[in-house]
Short mmCIF file of C-alpha atoms and ligand atoms in Angstrom, two decimals:
data_model
loop_
_atom_site.label_atom_id
_atom_site.label_comp_id
_atom_site.label_asym_id
_atom_site.label_seq_id
_atom_site.Cartn_x
_atom_site.Cartn_y
_atom_site.Cartn_z
CA MET A 1 100.89 91.39 120.70
CA THR A 2 100.54 94.56 122.81
CA PHE A 3 99.57 97.96 121.46
CA ALA A 4 103.17 99.15 121.93
CA GLU A 5 104.51 96.19 119.89
CA LEU A 6 102.29 97.13 116.95
CA LYS A 7 104.52 100.17 116.29
CA GLU A 8 107.43 97.94 115.27
CA LYS A 9 105.34 95.35 113.42
CA LYS A 10 106.21 94.99 109.72
CA ASP A 11 103.34 94.77 107.19
CA LEU A 12 100.88 95.70 109.93
CA VAL A 13 97.35 94.47 109.11
CA ILE A 14 94.47 96.52 110.56
CA VAL A 15 90.78 95.60 110.29
CA ALA A 16 88.65 98.71 110.91
CA MET A 17 84.92 99.26 111.44
CA GLU A 18 82.83 102.43 111.10
CA SER A 19 79.19 102.75 112.21
CA SER A 20 78.80 106.34 113.46
CA CYS A 21 75.82 107.34 111.31
CA ASP A 22 74.05 105.60 108.42
CA GLU A 23 76.94 103.71 106.83
CA THR A 24 78.20 100.36 108.11
CA ALA A 25 81.72 100.09 106.75
CA CYS A 26 84.72 97.81 107.13
CA ALA A 27 88.22 98.08 105.64
CA VAL A 28 91.48 96.17 105.72
CA LEU A 29 94.75 98.11 105.65
CA LYS A 30 98.18 96.51 105.23
CA ASP A 31 101.34 98.53 105.80
CA GLY A 32 99.39 101.81 105.30
CA LYS A 33 97.76 100.65 102.07
CA ILE A 34 94.10 99.72 101.58
CA LEU A 35 93.46 96.08 100.65
CA SER A 36 89.67 96.40 100.76
CA SER A 37 86.97 98.88 101.72
CA VAL A 38 83.32 97.87 101.93
CA ILE A 39 80.44 100.28 102.64
CA SER A 40 76.84 99.32 103.23
CA SER A 41 74.80 102.51 103.04
CA GLN A 42 71.36 102.92 104.60
CA ILE A 43 70.55 106.08 102.62
CA ASP A 44 67.64 104.46 100.78
CA ILE A 45 66.08 103.41 104.10
CA HIS A 46 66.36 106.86 105.73
CA LYS A 47 65.38 108.77 102.56
CA GLU A 48 61.75 107.91 103.28
CA TYR A 49 61.97 109.89 106.56
CA GLY A 50 63.89 112.88 105.16
CA GLY A 51 66.87 112.24 107.45
CA VAL A 52 68.65 109.62 109.56
CA VAL A 53 66.39 107.96 112.18
CA PRO A 54 68.85 106.90 114.93
CA GLU A 55 66.97 103.81 116.11
CA ILE A 56 66.56 102.49 112.56
CA ALA A 57 70.26 103.18 111.91
CA SER A 58 71.30 101.12 114.95
CA ARG A 59 69.10 98.17 113.99
CA ASN A 60 70.50 98.11 110.47
CA HIS A 61 74.07 98.28 111.74
CA VAL A 62 73.32 95.14 113.78
CA ILE A 63 72.16 93.41 110.59
CA ASN A 64 75.05 94.68 108.43
CA VAL A 65 78.07 94.51 110.69
CA GLU A 66 78.94 90.83 110.20
CA PRO A 67 78.35 90.61 106.40
CA VAL A 68 80.35 93.81 105.87
CA LEU A 69 83.27 92.40 107.89
CA SER A 70 83.17 89.08 105.99
CA GLU A 71 83.10 90.85 102.62
CA ALA A 72 86.01 93.14 103.56
CA LEU A 73 88.13 90.17 104.68
CA GLU A 74 87.28 88.18 101.58
CA LYS A 75 88.03 91.06 99.19
CA ALA A 76 91.35 91.68 100.96
CA GLY A 77 92.20 87.96 100.76
CA VAL A 78 92.85 87.73 104.51
CA THR A 79 91.29 86.00 107.50
CA LEU A 80 90.85 87.22 111.08
CA ALA A 81 94.01 85.27 111.93
CA ASP A 82 96.00 87.60 109.63
CA ALA A 83 94.84 90.73 111.48
CA ASP A 84 97.39 92.27 113.85
CA CYS A 85 94.79 94.52 115.48
CA PHE A 86 91.31 95.97 115.15
CA ALA A 87 90.14 99.58 114.97
CA VAL A 88 86.76 101.16 115.51
CA THR A 89 85.13 104.59 115.43
CA TYR A 90 83.99 105.31 119.00
CA GLY A 91 82.78 108.91 118.43
CA ALA A 92 81.56 111.41 117.45
CA GLY A 93 78.24 110.27 116.08
CA LEU A 94 74.89 108.70 116.96
CA LEU A 95 75.35 106.86 120.25
CA GLY A 96 73.26 103.80 119.41
CA ALA A 97 74.86 103.48 115.98
CA LEU A 98 78.41 103.79 117.37
CA LEU A 99 77.66 101.21 120.05
CA VAL A 100 77.09 98.51 117.44
CA GLY A 101 80.57 98.89 115.93
CA VAL A 102 82.23 99.39 119.30
CA SER A 103 80.60 96.32 120.88
CA TYR A 104 81.32 94.13 117.87
CA MET A 105 84.99 95.10 117.62
CA LYS A 106 85.49 94.84 121.38
CA GLY A 107 84.13 91.32 121.06
CA LEU A 108 86.54 90.47 118.24
CA SER A 109 89.45 91.94 120.17
CA PHE A 110 88.53 90.00 123.31
CA ALA A 111 87.95 86.72 121.45
CA THR A 112 91.23 86.88 119.51
CA GLY A 113 93.38 88.59 122.16
CA LYS A 114 94.46 91.24 119.63
CA PRO A 115 94.63 94.97 120.48
CA LEU A 116 91.82 97.38 119.65
CA VAL A 117 92.49 100.96 118.50
CA LYS A 118 89.85 103.61 119.19
CA VAL A 119 89.35 106.22 116.46
CA ASN A 120 87.92 109.74 116.52
CA HIS A 121 85.68 109.95 113.43
CA ILE A 122 86.70 113.50 112.52
CA ARG A 123 90.39 112.63 112.67
CA GLY A 124 89.51 109.78 110.33
CA HIS A 125 88.09 112.25 107.81
CA ILE A 126 91.40 114.15 107.83
CA ALA A 127 93.36 110.89 107.46
CA ALA A 128 91.42 110.15 104.24
CA ASN A 129 93.76 112.67 102.61
CA TYR A 130 96.79 110.42 103.16
CA LEU A 131 95.05 107.59 101.33
CA ALA A 132 94.64 109.77 98.25
CA ASP A 133 98.00 111.50 98.54
CA PRO A 134 100.76 109.87 100.60
CA THR A 135 103.04 112.84 99.80
CA LEU A 136 100.95 115.12 102.04
CA ILE A 137 103.03 115.79 105.14
CA PRO A 138 102.07 117.99 108.14
CA PRO A 139 102.03 120.84 108.93
CA TYR A 140 99.14 122.02 106.74
CA ILE A 141 95.70 123.60 107.04
CA GLY A 142 92.75 121.21 107.33
CA LEU A 143 89.29 122.32 106.24
CA ILE A 144 86.77 119.98 107.91
CA VAL A 145 83.35 120.01 106.27
CA SER A 146 81.02 117.23 107.37
CA GLY A 147 77.43 116.67 108.42
CA GLY A 148 78.26 117.32 112.08
CA HIS A 149 81.41 119.48 112.03
CA THR A 150 82.81 122.50 110.24
CA ALA A 151 86.22 123.75 111.26
CA VAL A 152 89.55 125.16 110.14
CA VAL A 153 92.42 123.41 111.90
CA ARG A 154 96.20 123.51 111.71
CA VAL A 155 97.39 119.93 111.35
CA ASP A 156 100.67 120.12 113.26
CA SER A 157 101.72 116.47 112.97
CA TYR A 158 100.17 113.13 112.00
CA THR A 159 98.57 112.93 115.43
CA SER A 160 97.99 116.50 116.63
CA PHE A 161 96.12 119.48 115.39
CA THR A 162 95.16 122.95 116.60
CA TYR A 163 91.61 124.27 116.29
CA LEU A 164 91.63 127.69 114.62
CA GLY A 165 87.92 128.32 114.17
CA GLY A 166 84.65 126.76 113.12
CA THR A 167 80.92 127.06 112.90
CA MET A 168 79.09 129.06 115.52
CA ASP A 169 75.81 127.25 114.80
CA ASP A 170 74.91 124.63 112.13
CA ALA A 171 77.49 122.40 110.46
CA VAL A 172 77.83 123.00 106.73
CA GLY A 173 76.40 119.55 105.84
CA GLU A 174 73.34 120.31 107.97
CA ALA A 175 72.88 123.55 106.03
CA PHE A 176 73.04 121.64 102.71
CA ASP A 177 70.48 119.13 104.01
CA LYS A 178 68.11 121.84 105.35
CA VAL A 179 68.25 123.98 102.20
CA ALA A 180 67.56 120.85 100.14
CA ARG A 181 64.48 120.16 102.26
CA VAL A 182 63.19 123.71 101.67
CA LEU A 183 63.58 123.07 97.94
CA SER A 184 61.72 119.73 98.33
CA LEU A 185 64.83 117.77 97.36
CA PRO A 186 65.41 114.35 98.98
CA TYR A 187 67.88 113.36 101.72
CA PRO A 188 70.89 113.58 101.76
CA GLY A 189 70.68 117.15 100.55
CA GLY A 190 74.33 117.78 99.64
CA PRO A 191 74.52 115.73 96.43
CA GLU A 192 70.99 116.87 95.49
CA ILE A 193 71.93 120.56 95.83
CA GLU A 194 75.03 119.91 93.74
CA ARG A 195 72.93 118.24 91.03
CA ALA A 196 70.27 120.98 91.11
CA ALA A 197 72.92 123.73 90.89
CA LYS A 198 74.17 122.44 87.53
CA GLY A 199 73.09 125.00 84.92
CA GLY A 200 71.88 127.42 87.61
CA GLN A 201 72.83 131.09 87.87
CA ARG A 202 73.92 132.97 90.96
CA THR A 203 70.86 135.24 91.06
CA VAL A 204 69.82 134.98 94.71
CA TYR A 205 71.54 137.39 97.10
CA ILE A 206 73.00 135.53 100.11
CA PRO A 207 74.33 137.97 102.73
CA GLU A 208 77.63 137.03 104.35
CA PRO A 209 76.96 136.39 108.07
CA LYS A 210 78.86 138.22 110.79
CA THR A 211 81.24 135.96 112.72
CA THR A 212 83.49 136.40 115.73
CA GLY A 213 86.92 135.13 114.64
CA PRO A 214 88.68 135.10 111.25
CA TYR A 215 88.11 131.35 110.84
CA ASP A 216 84.56 131.19 112.15
CA PHE A 217 81.42 130.43 110.15
CA SER A 218 77.69 130.81 110.59
CA PHE A 219 75.44 128.72 108.40
CA SER A 220 72.12 129.14 110.16
CA GLY A 221 71.81 132.74 108.88
CA ILE A 222 72.47 131.60 105.30
CA LYS A 223 69.94 128.84 105.64
CA THR A 224 67.36 131.33 107.00
CA SER A 225 67.92 133.77 104.14
CA VAL A 226 67.32 130.95 101.62
CA ILE A 227 64.18 129.86 103.50
CA ASN A 228 62.88 133.47 103.58
CA TYR A 229 63.58 133.90 99.88
CA VAL A 230 61.70 130.71 98.99
CA HIS A 231 58.73 131.48 101.29
CA THR A 232 58.37 135.03 99.96
CA LEU A 233 58.15 133.73 96.39
CA GLU A 234 55.69 131.03 97.48
CA GLN A 235 53.47 133.64 99.15
CA LYS A 236 53.49 135.74 95.97
CA GLY A 237 52.63 132.62 93.98
CA GLU A 238 55.81 133.01 91.91
CA ALA A 239 57.83 130.10 90.54
CA ILE A 240 61.06 129.16 92.31
CA ASN A 241 64.07 128.47 90.15
CA LYS A 242 65.60 125.65 92.22
CA SER A 243 68.78 125.59 90.14
CA ASP A 244 69.45 129.27 90.80
CA VAL A 245 68.76 128.93 94.55
CA ALA A 246 71.00 125.84 94.78
CA MET A 247 73.77 127.53 92.76
CA SER A 248 73.61 130.74 94.83
CA PHE A 249 73.73 128.84 98.14
CA GLN A 250 76.49 126.44 97.06
CA SER A 251 78.69 129.22 95.66
CA ALA A 252 78.28 131.44 98.73
CA VAL A 253 79.19 128.54 101.03
CA ALA A 254 82.19 127.52 98.89
CA GLU A 255 83.56 131.08 98.96
CA MET A 256 83.19 131.38 102.74
CA LEU A 257 84.90 128.07 103.45
CA VAL A 258 87.77 128.63 101.05
CA LYS A 259 88.32 132.23 102.20
CA ALA A 260 88.81 131.09 105.80
CA ALA A 261 91.16 128.24 104.81
CA THR A 262 93.38 130.38 102.56
CA ARG A 263 93.47 133.11 105.22
CA ALA A 264 94.73 130.51 107.73
CA ALA A 265 97.37 129.28 105.26
CA LYS A 266 98.64 132.85 104.89
CA GLU A 267 98.59 133.58 108.64
CA TYR A 268 100.51 130.40 109.51
CA ASP A 269 102.69 130.47 106.40
CA LEU A 270 101.64 127.00 105.23
CA LYS A 271 101.49 125.90 101.59
CA ASP A 272 99.04 122.98 101.78
CA ILE A 273 95.29 122.93 102.41
CA ALA A 274 93.49 119.59 102.79
CA LEU A 275 89.73 119.19 102.57
CA ALA A 276 88.00 116.59 104.79
CA GLY A 277 84.45 115.31 105.35
CA GLY A 278 81.32 114.48 103.37
CA VAL A 279 80.74 117.98 102.02
CA GLY A 280 84.26 117.77 100.57
CA ALA A 281 82.75 115.60 97.81
CA ASN A 282 81.16 118.79 96.45
CA GLY A 283 82.59 119.67 93.04
CA GLU A 284 82.07 123.42 93.42
CA ILE A 285 83.91 123.57 96.76
CA ARG A 286 86.76 121.55 95.23
CA ARG A 287 86.82 123.86 92.19
CA VAL A 288 86.87 127.09 94.24
CA LEU A 289 89.56 125.71 96.57
CA THR A 290 91.72 124.68 93.58
CA GLU A 291 91.26 128.06 91.88
CA GLU A 292 92.06 130.11 94.99
CA CYS A 293 95.07 127.94 95.82
CA GLU A 294 96.43 128.41 92.29
CA LYS A 295 96.14 132.19 92.65
CA ARG A 296 98.08 132.14 95.92
CA GLY A 297 100.72 129.52 95.09
CA LEU A 298 99.14 127.02 97.52
CA ARG A 299 98.54 123.28 97.04
CA PRO A 300 95.00 121.89 97.51
CA HIS A 301 94.52 118.27 98.64
CA PHE A 302 91.38 116.16 98.45
CA PRO A 303 90.39 112.67 99.48
CA THR A 304 88.72 110.77 96.62
CA LYS A 305 84.99 111.53 96.50
CA GLU A 306 84.30 108.01 97.85
CA THR A 307 86.49 108.59 100.90
CA CYS A 308 85.04 112.07 101.64
CA THR A 309 81.79 110.55 102.90
CA ASP A 310 81.80 108.00 105.72
CA ASN A 311 83.94 104.90 105.16
CA ALA A 312 86.23 102.60 107.13
CA ALA A 313 89.36 103.04 104.99
CA MET A 314 89.92 106.44 106.61
CA ILE A 315 89.34 104.92 110.08
CA ALA A 316 91.98 102.25 109.36
CA MET A 317 94.40 104.95 108.17
CA GLU A 318 93.87 107.06 111.30
CA ALA A 319 94.44 103.96 113.45
CA TYR A 320 97.67 103.29 111.53
CA LEU A 321 98.91 106.85 112.22
CA GLN A 322 98.02 106.56 115.91
CA ILE A 323 99.93 103.27 116.15
CA LYS A 324 103.02 104.51 114.28
CA TYR A 325 103.24 108.10 115.55
CA GLY A 326 100.89 108.37 118.56
CA ASP A 327 101.56 108.37 122.29
CA GLY A 328 99.53 105.22 122.97
CA SER A 329 96.36 107.05 124.00
CA ALA A 330 94.46 105.44 121.10
CA SER A 331 94.85 102.03 122.74
CA ALA A 332 91.30 101.03 123.71
CA GLU A 333 90.68 99.79 127.24
CA ASP A 334 88.27 96.93 127.95
CA THR A 335 85.95 99.67 129.23
CA LEU A 336 85.83 101.50 125.88
CA ASP A 337 82.46 103.14 125.41
CA ALA A 338 80.88 104.99 122.48
CA LYS A 339 80.77 108.78 122.76
CA ALA A 340 78.26 111.04 121.00
CA SER A 341 80.76 113.90 121.01
CA ILE A 342 84.54 114.13 121.40
CA PRO A 343 86.61 117.33 121.44
CA LEU A 344 87.69 117.91 117.83
CA GLY A 345 91.40 117.56 118.59
CA GLY A 346 91.12 114.63 121.00
CA VAL A 347 92.11 111.06 120.26
O1 KG4 B 401 81.20 113.34 106.65
P1 KG4 B 401 79.84 112.81 106.39
O2 KG4 B 401 79.68 111.66 105.45
O3 KG4 B 401 79.16 112.41 107.74
C1 KG4 B 401 79.45 113.05 108.95
O4 KG4 B 401 80.50 112.71 109.55
O5 KG4 B 401 78.70 113.96 109.31
O6 KG4 B 401 78.98 114.04 105.88
C2 KG4 B 401 77.64 113.92 105.53
C3 KG4 B 401 77.22 115.25 104.91
C4 KG4 B 401 75.72 115.32 104.64
O7 KG4 B 401 75.22 116.53 105.20
C5 KG4 B 401 75.65 115.34 103.11
O8 KG4 B 401 74.56 116.10 102.62
C6 KG4 B 401 76.96 116.00 102.75
O9 KG4 B 401 77.88 115.44 103.65
N1 KG4 B 401 77.39 115.73 101.37
C7 KG4 B 401 77.54 116.69 100.45
C8 KG4 B 401 77.89 116.04 99.24
N2 KG4 B 401 77.95 114.69 99.47
C9 KG4 B 401 77.64 114.53 100.80
N3 KG4 B 401 77.42 118.03 100.53
C10 KG4 B 401 77.62 118.75 99.42
N4 KG4 B 401 77.92 118.20 98.21
C11 KG4 B 401 78.08 116.86 98.07
N5 KG4 B 401 78.37 116.32 96.90
ZN1 ZN B 402 81.68 111.58 108.71
#
């Protein structure tokens, strides 16, 4: 079957692989619905180093890629012969980590003669929303909040979006991870900050950074003000209330993100806002987005918490959309290579 023929195929079965960072994941999608989704996380391995060590990530992907594929096929009750095509994340991410998934899936595609679909990881994060809520239909505002990206986009169709603004420095996930480190909390910092913030009060003043455009963010200034606050107390020998610091940081970030997204919804007269990316698992950001949407008559959308962080179900879904609605540019050539960065809107 050619890539073009996949568009017309009934009950299309896609086997997708994700290995862009520290999760090796495989999922099977049939006719737009998930049959299985398996994630092997390396968090416990990288925790020891306080962050992801790229070389160690690559080596573990090599070990995990085959068992994860076998488990996903078994749980879905299918074999490789049932697959109509394969899909793989080819960027953005850690080059060595991506290469494992890309090489493996290129091999499967070559050996079976079935087409391979290349997937932009960030587009995959947005597609996770359709898994949770198939009634979500473009156009809408997408709020991308991951470890490597932070952006407000206008999702114009299933396969195209317009960049409206984003971070001028650190990604929001990076800021969570760095603030956690300052508070001596383990990696990954996001869930730790969320846990620490429970019961905390918003007592630490976090100044709102100056940005260029209405949908731009700056997280490095926020991070620095938290670091300065903590160091000043340390120098004075005073105790640090980690819960209060975590709560103050998390609330300030949630407000900034949601303000930009609701502003974009108003400007472009759109009623739906969809959250995407690992930081979207954060309960406070979800709460503030829900509250502000209610006030403005908007509808918030969220992937499940499991599909906010890296997984292959979202990669399979994005591949499905590219096959059904795309212009064919997601068809991977034999020369497909991994890419550390891809323009946010690009296939
Ligand atoms: O989207 P993701 O899984 O990977 C990238 O594509 O970058 O995002 C990872 C980021 C990490 O910075 C992690 O700390 C953050 O998502 N994260 C969270 C939460 N869970 C994961 N941040 C805030 N609250 C959470 N509950
Ligand atoms: Zn991700």
